[in-house]
Tab-separated table of C-alpha atoms in Angstrom:
chain	number	residue	atom	x	y	z
A	867	MET	CA	-41.120	17.877	32.000
A	868	THR	CA	-43.632	18.251	34.925
A	869	HIS	CA	-47.318	18.631	34.688
A	870	ALA	CA	-50.181	19.882	37.367
A	871	SER	CA	-53.109	17.697	37.269
A	872	ALA	CA	-56.120	19.190	35.356
A	873	ARG	CA	-57.697	22.099	37.286
A	874	ARG	CA	-60.974	23.593	36.459
A	875	ARG	CA	-61.465	27.265	36.286
A	876	PRO	CA	-63.067	28.938	39.427
A	877	SER	CA	-66.776	29.597	38.721
A	878	ARG	CA	-67.523	33.267	37.828
A	879	THR	CA	-71.221	32.546	38.926
A	880	ALA	CA	-70.495	32.763	41.990
A	881	ALA	CA	-68.562	35.546	42.073
A	882	GLY	CA	-70.752	37.413	40.125
A	883	VAL	CA	-73.800	36.543	42.540
A	884	LEU	CA	-71.665	37.607	45.547
A	885	ALA	CA	-71.071	41.207	44.289
A	886	ALA	CA	-74.179	41.447	43.138
A	887	ALA	CA	-75.511	40.727	46.256
A	888	ALA	CA	-73.583	43.040	48.262
A	889	LEU	CA	-74.234	45.844	45.935
A	890	THR	CA	-78.143	45.218	46.312
A	891	GLY	CA	-78.889	43.749	49.425
A	892	LEU	CA	-81.068	41.723	47.894
A	893	ALA	CA	-81.910	37.630	49.577
A	894	SER	CA	-81.518	36.205	45.935
A	895	LEU	CA	-80.139	36.778	43.335
A	896	PRO	CA	-80.578	35.287	39.391
A	897	ALA	CA	-76.809	33.212	38.246
A	898	VAL	CA	-74.894	35.486	35.852
A	899	ALA	CA	-73.636	33.451	33.474
A	900	GLY	CA	-69.685	33.006	32.717
A	901	ALA	CA	-67.781	33.310	29.250
A	902	ALA	CA	-68.327	30.360	27.100
A	903	GLU	CA	-65.232	28.843	26.361
A	904	PRO	CA	-63.515	25.626	25.689
A	905	ASP	CA	-62.745	23.083	28.411
A	906	LEU	CA	-60.218	20.748	27.196
A	907	GLY	CA	-59.900	16.933	28.010
A	908	ILE	CA	-57.524	14.034	27.128
A	909	GLY	CA	-57.980	10.559	26.846
A	910	PRO	CA	-56.611	7.892	29.579
A	911	LEU	CA	-53.140	6.209	27.449
A	912	ALA	CA	-53.316	1.888	27.422
A	913	PRO	CA	-50.438	0.793	28.410
A	914	VAL	CA	-47.862	-0.817	26.061
A	915	THR	CA	-46.652	-4.115	26.591
A	916	GLY	CA	-44.508	-6.755	24.394
A	917	ALA	CA	-42.299	-3.568	22.465
A	918	GLN	CA	-39.367	-4.970	20.787
A	919	PRO	CA	-36.257	-2.958	19.872
A	920	GLY	CA	-36.149	-1.452	17.569
A	921	SER	CA	-39.664	-1.715	16.329
A	922	GLY	CA	-42.548	1.297	16.315
A	923	VAL	CA	-44.594	1.535	19.208
A	924	ASP	CA	-48.345	2.863	18.931
A	925	VAL	CA	-49.380	5.029	21.629
A	926	PRO	CA	-53.298	6.168	20.640
A	927	PHE	CA	-54.982	9.293	22.578
A	928	SER	CA	-57.996	11.366	22.154
A	929	VAL	CA	-58.965	14.633	23.115
A	930	LEU	CA	-62.402	16.081	23.964
A	931	ASN	CA	-63.781	19.607	23.950
A	932	LYS	CA	-66.314	19.214	26.873
A	933	GLY	CA	-67.605	23.124	26.786
A	934	THR	CA	-69.670	24.912	24.895
A	935	GLU	CA	-67.449	26.765	22.357
A	936	GLU	CA	-65.430	26.092	19.722
A	937	ALA	CA	-61.731	25.754	20.102
A	938	GLY	CA	-60.271	27.675	17.488
A	939	LYS	CA	-56.470	26.106	18.328
A	940	VAL	CA	-54.839	23.552	20.572
A	941	TRP	CA	-51.479	22.484	21.786
A	942	VAL	CA	-50.517	19.126	22.069
A	943	THR	CA	-47.550	17.725	24.399
A	944	TYR	CA	-45.811	14.813	24.622
A	945	SER	CA	-42.768	13.674	25.420
A	946	VAL	CA	-41.147	10.087	25.521
A	947	THR	CA	-38.257	8.615	28.471
A	948	ARG	CA	-34.757	7.568	27.107
A	949	GLY	CA	-35.471	3.931	25.602
A	950	LEU	CA	-38.173	5.689	23.144
A	951	ASP	CA	-37.624	7.698	20.418
A	952	THR	CA	-39.551	9.797	18.155
A	953	ALA	CA	-39.247	7.790	14.599
A	954	GLU	CA	-41.300	9.969	12.449
A	955	THR	CA	-41.695	13.467	13.178
A	956	TYR	CA	-44.373	16.552	11.939
A	957	SER	CA	-43.448	19.818	10.910
A	958	ASN	CA	-46.159	21.419	13.457
A	959	CYS	CA	-44.271	20.265	16.355
A	960	LEU	CA	-40.695	21.721	17.863
A	961	TYR	CA	-38.553	18.763	19.794
A	962	SER	CA	-36.257	19.184	22.136
A	963	LYS	CA	-34.444	17.454	24.883
A	964	GLU	CA	-35.540	17.992	28.466
A	965	PRO	CA	-32.506	17.689	31.004
A	966	ALA	CA	-33.192	15.345	33.602
A	967	ALA	CA	-34.458	17.197	36.927
A	968	ASP	CA	-36.218	17.215	40.163
A	969	GLU	CA	-35.478	13.234	40.336
A	970	GLU	CA	-37.308	12.610	36.696
A	971	PRO	CA	-35.217	11.254	33.723
A	972	GLU	CA	-34.037	12.745	31.320
A	973	ARG	CA	-37.190	13.008	28.236
A	974	GLN	CA	-37.329	14.108	24.420
A	975	VAL	CA	-39.828	16.548	24.458
A	976	ALA	CA	-42.805	17.364	21.397
A	977	VAL	CA	-44.948	20.571	21.823
A	978	CYS	CA	-46.983	21.137	19.126
A	979	ALA	CA	-50.098	23.550	17.431
A	980	ILE	CA	-52.768	22.123	15.771
A	981	GLU	CA	-54.181	24.861	14.262
A	982	GLN	CA	-57.578	23.500	13.373
A	983	PRO	CA	-61.062	23.678	15.171
A	984	LEU	CA	-62.294	21.406	17.788
A	985	LYS	CA	-66.072	20.915	18.051
A	986	PRO	CA	-67.748	21.000	21.345
A	987	GLY	CA	-69.320	18.108	22.407
A	988	VAL	CA	-66.723	15.321	19.534
A	989	VAL	CA	-63.771	13.382	20.106
A	990	TYR	CA	-61.038	13.239	18.502
A	991	VAL	CA	-58.208	11.602	17.373
A	992	PRO	CA	-54.611	11.853	15.584
A	993	GLU	CA	-55.446	11.163	11.696
A	994	ARG	CA	-52.485	8.839	12.087
A	995	SER	CA	-49.970	7.549	15.162
A	996	LEU	CA	-47.689	9.548	16.721
A	997	GLY	CA	-44.388	7.698	15.211
A	998	LEU	CA	-42.930	6.151	18.428
A	999	GLN	CA	-39.978	3.731	18.304
A	1000	ALA	CA	-38.403	1.622	20.857
A	1001	ARG	CA	-34.541	1.865	21.339
A	1002	ASP	CA	-32.012	-0.999	21.553
A	1003	ASN	CA	-31.629	0.069	25.582
A	1004	ALA	CA	-35.983	0.198	26.114
A	1005	LEU	CA	-37.102	-2.013	28.882
A	1006	ARG	CA	-39.756	0.542	31.056
A	1007	ASP	CA	-40.339	3.410	29.654
A	1008	LYS	CA	-43.170	6.672	30.122
A	1009	VAL	CA	-44.912	8.593	27.477
A	1010	SER	CA	-46.619	11.671	28.907
A	1011	MET	CA	-49.163	13.605	27.391
A	1012	SER	CA	-51.129	16.891	27.363
A	1013	VAL	CA	-53.444	18.928	25.729
A	1014	GLU	CA	-54.453	23.120	26.041
A	1015	ALA	CA	-56.656	25.529	24.475
A	1016	SER	CA	-53.595	27.637	24.691
A	1017	GLY	CA	-49.795	28.191	24.589
A	1018	GLN	CA	-46.853	29.330	23.046
A	1019	ALA	CA	-44.592	27.369	20.942
A	1020	PRO	CA	-40.579	26.901	23.027
A	1021	SER	CA	-38.066	28.933	22.746
A	1022	ASP	CA	-35.939	26.460	21.422
A	1023	GLY	CA	-36.206	23.307	19.568
A	1024	GLU	CA	-36.299	21.410	16.219
A	1025	PRO	CA	-38.848	21.855	13.638
A	1026	GLY	CA	-39.920	18.064	12.314
A	1027	THR	CA	-39.626	17.148	8.851
A	1028	GLY	CA	-42.988	15.633	8.554
A	1029	ALA	CA	-46.491	16.067	7.349
A	1030	PRO	CA	-48.685	18.152	10.393
A	1031	LEU	CA	-49.882	16.336	13.087
A	1032	GLU	CA	-53.751	16.500	12.602
A	1033	LEU	CA	-56.685	15.554	14.573
A	1034	VAL	CA	-59.993	14.219	13.383
A	1035	GLU	CA	-63.381	13.584	14.313
A	1036	ARG	CA	-64.404	9.998	15.638
A	1037	ALA	CA	-67.801	10.414	17.043
A	1038	PRO	CA	-70.304	12.504	19.361
A	1039	ALA	CA	-69.088	12.513	22.795
A	1040	THR	CA	-71.204	10.074	25.338
A	1041	GLU	CA	-71.276	10.751	28.829
A	1042	GLY	CA	-68.511	8.014	29.118
A	1043	ASP	CA	-66.114	10.302	26.998
A	1044	ARG	CA	-66.990	13.106	29.684
A	1045	ALA	CA	-66.020	11.473	32.307
A	1046	SER	CA	-63.203	9.632	31.143
A	1047	HIS	CA	-61.614	13.156	29.202
A	1048	ASP	CA	-61.779	14.949	32.587
A	1049	GLU	CA	-57.399	14.691	32.709
A	1050	THR	CA	-55.746	17.546	30.554
A	1051	TYR	CA	-52.589	15.680	31.035
A	1052	VAL	CA	-52.310	11.711	31.618
A	1053	SER	CA	-49.201	9.274	31.060
A	1054	THR	CA	-48.571	5.663	30.202
A	1055	GLU	CA	-46.138	3.150	30.650
A	1056	VAL	CA	-43.782	0.786	27.798
A	1057	ALA	CA	-42.527	-2.532	28.350
A	1058	SER	CA	-40.217	-3.950	25.998
A	1059	GLU	CA	-38.983	-7.341	25.797
A	1060	ASN	CA	-35.071	-6.539	26.869
A	1061	THR	CA	-32.329	-7.406	29.787
A	1062	ALA	CA	-30.216	-5.545	31.694
A	1063	ASP	CA	-27.242	-6.998	33.360
A	1064	PHE	CA	-26.383	-5.578	36.750
A	1065	ALA	CA	-22.458	-6.636	37.974
A	1066	LEU	CA	-20.944	-6.071	41.363
A	1067	ALA	CA	-17.192	-5.977	41.928
A	1068	GLY	CA	-15.099	-5.739	45.175
A	1069	ALA	CA	-11.435	-5.374	46.314
A	1070	GLU	CA	-8.494	-7.165	46.939
A	1071	LEU	CA	-6.491	-4.795	49.975
A	1072	ARG	CA	-2.797	-5.899	51.228
A	1073	GLY	CA	-1.722	-3.864	54.182
A	1074	GLU	CA	-0.426	-4.481	57.735
A	1075	VAL	CA	-2.098	-4.506	61.135
A	1076	GLY	CA	-2.805	-0.457	61.692
A	1077	ASP	CA	-3.421	0.470	57.956
A	1078	LYS	CA	-6.184	2.550	56.714
A	1079	VAL	CA	-6.805	0.909	53.402
A	1080	THR	CA	-9.730	1.906	50.648
A	1081	ALA	CA	-12.298	-1.136	49.789
A	1082	THR	CA	-13.451	0.341	46.311
A	1083	VAL	CA	-16.750	-1.420	45.779
A	1084	LYS	CA	-18.808	-1.168	42.131
A	1085	PHE	CA	-21.858	-1.481	40.516
A	1086	VAL	CA	-22.599	-1.107	36.598
A	1087	ASN	CA	-25.476	-1.834	34.665
A	1088	GLU	CA	-23.919	-3.725	31.961
A	1089	GLY	CA	-26.935	-2.817	29.610
A	1090	PRO	CA	-28.163	-3.178	27.066
A	1091	ALA	CA	-31.334	-1.707	28.123
A	1092	TRP	CA	-31.146	1.063	30.749
A	1093	VAL	CA	-33.242	0.411	34.327
A	1094	TYR	CA	-36.109	3.071	35.156
A	1095	ARG	CA	-37.507	2.385	38.742
A	1096	ASP	CA	-41.190	3.946	40.818
A	1097	LEU	CA	-40.165	7.002	41.675
A	1098	GLY	CA	-38.277	7.766	45.603
A	1099	GLN	CA	-36.931	3.895	44.766
A	1100	GLY	CA	-33.147	3.239	44.163
A	1101	ALA	CA	-32.308	1.698	40.571
A	1102	ALA	CA	-29.970	-0.800	43.309
A	1103	THR	CA	-29.427	-1.749	46.445
A	1104	VAL	CA	-26.126	-3.375	47.327
A	1105	ASP	CA	-25.206	-5.164	50.696
A	1106	VAL	CA	-21.393	-4.853	51.491
A	1107	ARG	CA	-20.277	-7.191	54.145
A	1108	ILE	CA	-17.017	-5.716	55.836
A	1109	PRO	CA	-14.241	-7.942	56.375
A	1110	PRO	CA	-13.392	-9.523	59.760
A	1111	GLY	CA	-10.471	-7.577	61.601
A	1112	THR	CA	-11.595	-4.740	59.803
A	1113	THR	CA	-13.154	-1.890	61.257
A	1114	VAL	CA	-15.266	1.197	58.842
A	1115	VAL	CA	-12.997	4.308	59.513
A	1116	LYS	CA	-15.368	5.940	56.874
A	1117	ALA	CA	-18.319	4.820	54.126
A	1118	HIS	CA	-19.490	6.039	51.374
A	1119	ASP	CA	-22.250	8.775	51.568
A	1120	PHE	CA	-24.610	6.452	49.795
A	1121	CYS	CA	-23.808	3.768	52.219
A	1122	SER	CA	-26.186	3.546	55.854
A	1123	PRO	CA	-25.348	0.724	58.504
A	1124	VAL	CA	-27.192	-2.036	59.483
A	1125	THR	CA	-24.883	-3.226	61.662
A	1126	PRO	CA	-21.496	-2.010	62.259
A	1127	THR	CA	-19.841	-4.516	59.583
A	1128	HIS	CA	-22.593	-5.057	57.190
A	1129	TYR	CA	-23.356	-1.431	54.945
A	1130	SER	CA	-26.626	-0.794	52.774
A	1131	CYS	CA	-25.695	1.362	49.633
A	1132	GLY	CA	-28.380	2.487	47.405
A	1133	THR	CA	-28.296	4.616	44.317
A	1134	SER	CA	-28.224	8.543	43.510
A	1135	GLN	CA	-31.390	8.345	41.377
A	1136	SER	CA	-34.480	6.056	40.658
A	1137	TRP	CA	-33.070	4.957	37.227
A	1138	VAL	CA	-29.561	3.970	36.233
A	1139	ASP	CA	-28.670	4.435	32.251
A	1140	GLU	CA	-26.909	1.505	30.628
A	1141	GLN	CA	-23.001	1.263	31.137
A	1142	ARG	CA	-23.042	3.349	34.371
A	1143	GLY	CA	-23.762	2.540	37.767
A	1144	GLU	CA	-22.071	3.453	41.302
A	1145	THR	CA	-19.064	3.417	43.023
A	1146	TYR	CA	-18.625	3.059	46.928
A	1147	PRO	CA	-15.669	4.003	48.815
A	1148	PHE	CA	-14.792	2.325	52.025
A	1149	VAL	CA	-11.879	3.566	54.256
A	1150	LEU	CA	-11.453	0.725	56.791
A	1151	ARG	CA	-8.540	0.200	59.114
A	1152	ILE	CA	-6.659	-3.157	59.604
A	1153	ASP	CA	-6.656	-3.953	63.593
A	1154	LYS	CA	-5.630	-7.602	63.313
A	1155	ALA	CA	-4.584	-10.270	61.054
A	1156	VAL	CA	-7.216	-12.365	60.051
A	1157	GLU	CA	-6.390	-15.259	57.679
A	1158	GLY	CA	-8.607	-15.410	54.375
A	1159	ALA	CA	-10.354	-12.442	55.904
A	1160	THR	CA	-13.043	-11.959	53.854
A	1161	GLY	CA	-16.641	-9.478	53.252
A	1162	LYS	CA	-19.160	-10.347	50.534
A	1163	ILE	CA	-20.781	-8.069	48.646
A	1164	SER	CA	-24.092	-8.756	46.942
A	1165	PHE	CA	-27.661	-7.237	45.486
A	1166	ALA	CA	-30.828	-6.595	48.032
A	1167	GLY	CA	-33.936	-5.179	47.271
A	1168	GLU	CA	-36.200	-5.168	44.356
A	1169	ALA	CA	-36.460	-7.945	41.825
A	1170	ARG	CA	-34.318	-7.680	38.540
A	1171	PRO	CA	-36.300	-10.108	36.644
A	1172	PHE	CA	-34.948	-8.320	33.389
A	1173	ASP	CA	-31.180	-9.859	34.501
A	1174	GLY	CA	-30.950	-12.954	33.801
A	1175	ASN	CA	-26.930	-13.587	34.163
A	1176	ALA	CA	-26.071	-14.401	37.981
A	1177	ALA	CA	-22.512	-14.873	37.556
A	1178	ASN	CA	-21.489	-11.154	37.911
A	1179	ASP	CA	-24.320	-10.295	41.110
A	1180	THR	CA	-21.688	-11.014	44.103
A	1181	ALA	CA	-18.128	-9.874	45.011
A	1182	ALA	CA	-15.767	-9.813	47.461
A	1183	ILE	CA	-13.999	-7.365	49.719
A	1184	VAL	CA	-10.247	-9.754	50.542
A	1185	ILE	CA	-7.948	-8.574	53.407
A	1186	ASP	CA	-4.959	-9.804	53.455
A	1187	ALA	CA	-2.822	-8.535	56.532
A	1188	ASP	CA	0.384	-8.967	57.951
A	1189	GLY	CA	0.939	-8.618	61.694
A	1190	GLY	CA	2.628	-5.424	61.522
A	1191	THR	CA	2.414	-2.427	64.191
A	1192	THR	CA	2.195	0.578	62.249
A	1193	GLY	CA	0.666	2.760	64.508
A	1194	GLY	CA	-2.288	3.979	62.366
A	1195	SER	CA	-0.153	5.268	59.630
A	1196	SER	CA	-1.603	4.970	56.409
A	1197	SER	CA	1.219	5.023	54.033
A	1198	GLY	CA	1.678	1.093	54.456
A	1199	GLY	CA	1.182	-1.362	52.247
A	1200	SER	CA	0.279	-2.038	48.448
A	1201	SER	CA	-2.748	-2.707	45.883
A	1202	THR	CA	-3.725	-3.502	42.802
A	1203	GLU	CA	-7.389	-2.822	41.301
A	1204	GLY	CA	-9.875	-3.398	38.429
A	1205	SER	CA	-13.433	-5.549	37.932
A	1206	SER	CA	-15.949	-6.950	36.399
A	1207	ALA	CA	-17.969	-3.922	36.945
A	1208	ALA	CA	-14.519	-1.425	36.137
A	1209	GLY	CA	-15.137	1.249	34.175
A	1210	SER	CA	-17.141	4.805	34.512
A	1211	ALA	CA	-19.803	4.397	36.815
A	1212	SER	CA	-23.002	6.993	37.479
A	1213	THR	CA	-26.362	7.059	37.151
A	1214	GLY	CA	-28.875	9.459	35.275
A	1215	GLY	CA	-26.497	10.048	32.364
A	1216	THR	CA	-23.729	11.766	34.345
A	1217	ALA	CA	-20.042	9.546	33.712
A	1218	ALA	CA	-18.046	8.871	36.516
A	1219	SER	CA	-14.722	8.149	36.760
A	1220	GLY	CA	-15.096	5.405	38.926
A	1221	GLY	CA	-12.302	3.535	39.829
A	1222	SER	CA	-9.497	5.388	38.953
A	1223	THR	CA	-6.283	5.724	41.182
A	1224	SER	CA	-3.059	8.000	41.569
A	1225	GLY	CA	0.029	7.646	42.962
A	1226	GLY	CA	1.796	9.708	45.235
A	1227	SER	CA	2.248	8.624	48.966
A	1228	ASP	CA	-0.206	9.721	51.892
A	1229	THR	CA	1.606	9.953	54.889
A	1230	ALA	CA	-1.909	10.846	56.709
A	1231	SER	CA	-3.858	9.172	59.543
A	1232	GLY	CA	-6.879	8.961	60.438
A	1233	GLY	CA	-7.877	9.094	57.002
A	1234	SER	CA	-9.730	12.415	55.159
A	1235	ALA	CA	-12.496	10.805	53.719
A	1236	SER	CA	-14.972	12.520	51.432
A	1237	SER	CA	-17.239	11.793	48.295
A	1238	SER	CA	-18.403	12.895	45.267
A	1239	ALA	CA	-21.465	12.591	42.359
A	1240	SER	CA	-18.904	11.792	40.236
A	1241	GLY	CA	-17.645	8.966	41.770
A	1242	GLY	CA	-15.335	6.134	42.231
A	1243	SER	CA	-11.754	8.845	42.147
A	1244	THR	CA	-9.213	7.362	44.931
A	1245	THR	CA	-5.774	8.750	45.712
A	1246	GLY	CA	-3.620	6.645	48.329
A	1247	GLY	CA	-0.219	5.513	48.688
A	1248	SER	CA	1.464	3.749	46.388
A	1249	ASP	CA	-1.493	2.032	43.953
A	1250	THR	CA	-1.438	0.415	40.459
A	1251	GLN	CA	-4.337	-0.832	38.510
A	1252	THR	CA	-4.376	-4.298	36.985
A	1253	THR	CA	-7.063	-6.980	36.340
A	1254	ALA	CA	-7.484	-9.084	39.561
A	1255	GLY	CA	-10.110	-11.980	38.442
A	1256	GLY	CA	-13.278	-9.757	38.813
A	1257	LEU	CA	-12.219	-8.168	42.268
A	1258	ALA	CA	-10.734	-4.312	42.217
A	1259	ALA	CA	-7.968	-3.825	44.810
A	1260	THR	CA	-7.115	-0.365	46.570
A	1261	GLY	CA	-3.886	0.510	48.457
A	1262	SER	CA	-3.205	1.949	51.518
A	1263	ASP	CA	-5.977	4.960	51.242
A	1264	SER	CA	-7.063	7.540	53.881
A	1265	THR	CA	-8.820	9.442	51.230
A	1266	LEU	CA	-11.520	9.092	49.084
A	1267	PRO	CA	-14.212	10.811	46.222
A	1268	VAL	CA	-16.046	13.622	47.061
A	1269	LEU	CA	-19.817	12.814	47.483
A	1270	GLY	CA	-20.306	15.384	50.592
A	1271	ALA	CA	-23.040	17.936	51.257
A	1272	SER	CA	-24.638	16.815	47.509
A	1273	ALA	CA	-25.994	13.105	48.928
A	1274	ALA	CA	-28.693	12.673	51.030
A	1275	ALA	CA	-30.378	9.210	52.118
A	1276	LEU	CA	-34.456	8.481	51.768
A	1277	LEU	CA	-35.637	5.483	52.857
A	1278	ALA	CA	-37.934	3.586	50.582
A	1279	GLY	CA	-39.232	-0.062	50.961
A	1280	GLY	CA	-36.456	-2.791	50.810
A	1281	GLY	CA	-33.958	-0.652	49.172
A	1282	ILE	CA	-32.113	2.965	50.124
A	1283	PHE	CA	-32.446	5.506	47.908
A	1284	TYR	CA	-30.298	8.489	47.911
A	1285	ALA	CA	-30.965	11.551	45.741
A	1286	VAL	CA	-28.163	14.110	45.715
A	1287	ARG	CA	-30.564	17.118	44.959
A	1288	ARG	CA	-31.593	16.819	48.673
A	1289	ARG	CA	-28.369	16.110	50.635
A	1290	ALA	CA	-27.477	19.533	49.089
A	1291	ALA	CA	-30.388	20.863	50.718
A	1292	ALA	CA	-30.294	19.253	54.017
A	1293	GLY	CA	-26.397	20.362	54.092
A	1294	ASN	CA	-27.617	24.088	53.972
């Protein structure tokens, strides 16, 4: 859930003075006092480190009424990203899931109506902890909170089952408290001690000179943790080096050329769930037979201190070409497909049928190519699926998945971040 930064209400005194001056023509008038009302603020949340998956997480918070009028009821809302859970719920809160949107991941949200007066000039804290817990997939998560003097219950949501969330007086507010409670919305990070294994898989291709074949490169987060990067930064960056003797006819929409034989591929969002990832089909034309023609696939961009397994950090595209003269026909050649990173691949919790192939004779030339946010499904000539020692191989193919106008490229730092939502806007 997105929140606007705290904004003070416009002064009614200035408006009153201007109106009176216009009516009386007087040069100066006494100030007209605005109606007293609560002015709520929430204190900063301290970051949490060293959380253990499966264990409780304490995120203390405090609320201050900086106004001169007592607040008879307050609304406290808090949300957590998917690596955290509400181990304890409150009867005066409604709980719901907010799906991923606007480049923000899925969240669990609690909206709590606290039916108790908050005196002006007093700092309040919760009677007991929020009751959060790190899940097995926790790594880097976010907790966000807001406080309002007015609001309403959401139209849907499940009520909590525990005792109500209540606030108790901590102490009269100091000047430091007033300064630190200047916002109505705050957030903090919860870092858990966990790991995530990023894995790559390439392709082993066979064909004749002139054929167009599809090399399907795969990235998957093997878990157990999900990985959440900063907004605007891709979850991973994959470098793809094209084998010698081939030319890229069509690259995946998440991939941008660095050189004609070197592509940098990003992800659709700034996070990647466990057992999800991306699939990048490349349509290649075999220009000449090169013995042992191999292109390298590797990770680039941001560091991955959470990933301690380097064995699956690289893969290859291998071309086994015959010196035929097919004149560009895409119907020639045979292939197999499989990978250490095979299976469903997507980001943001949207499953994609990565790497599946369907048979059938393909007689198209020139290679029809498009891509899909579901990613990874290819249709081509005479394809089968086998496991080939960590290499995913696709047959002679002139098509690739549809990702078309729904993906866009955003260059951020050392990696490439692609937001599907922005591609859709750019395509219109």
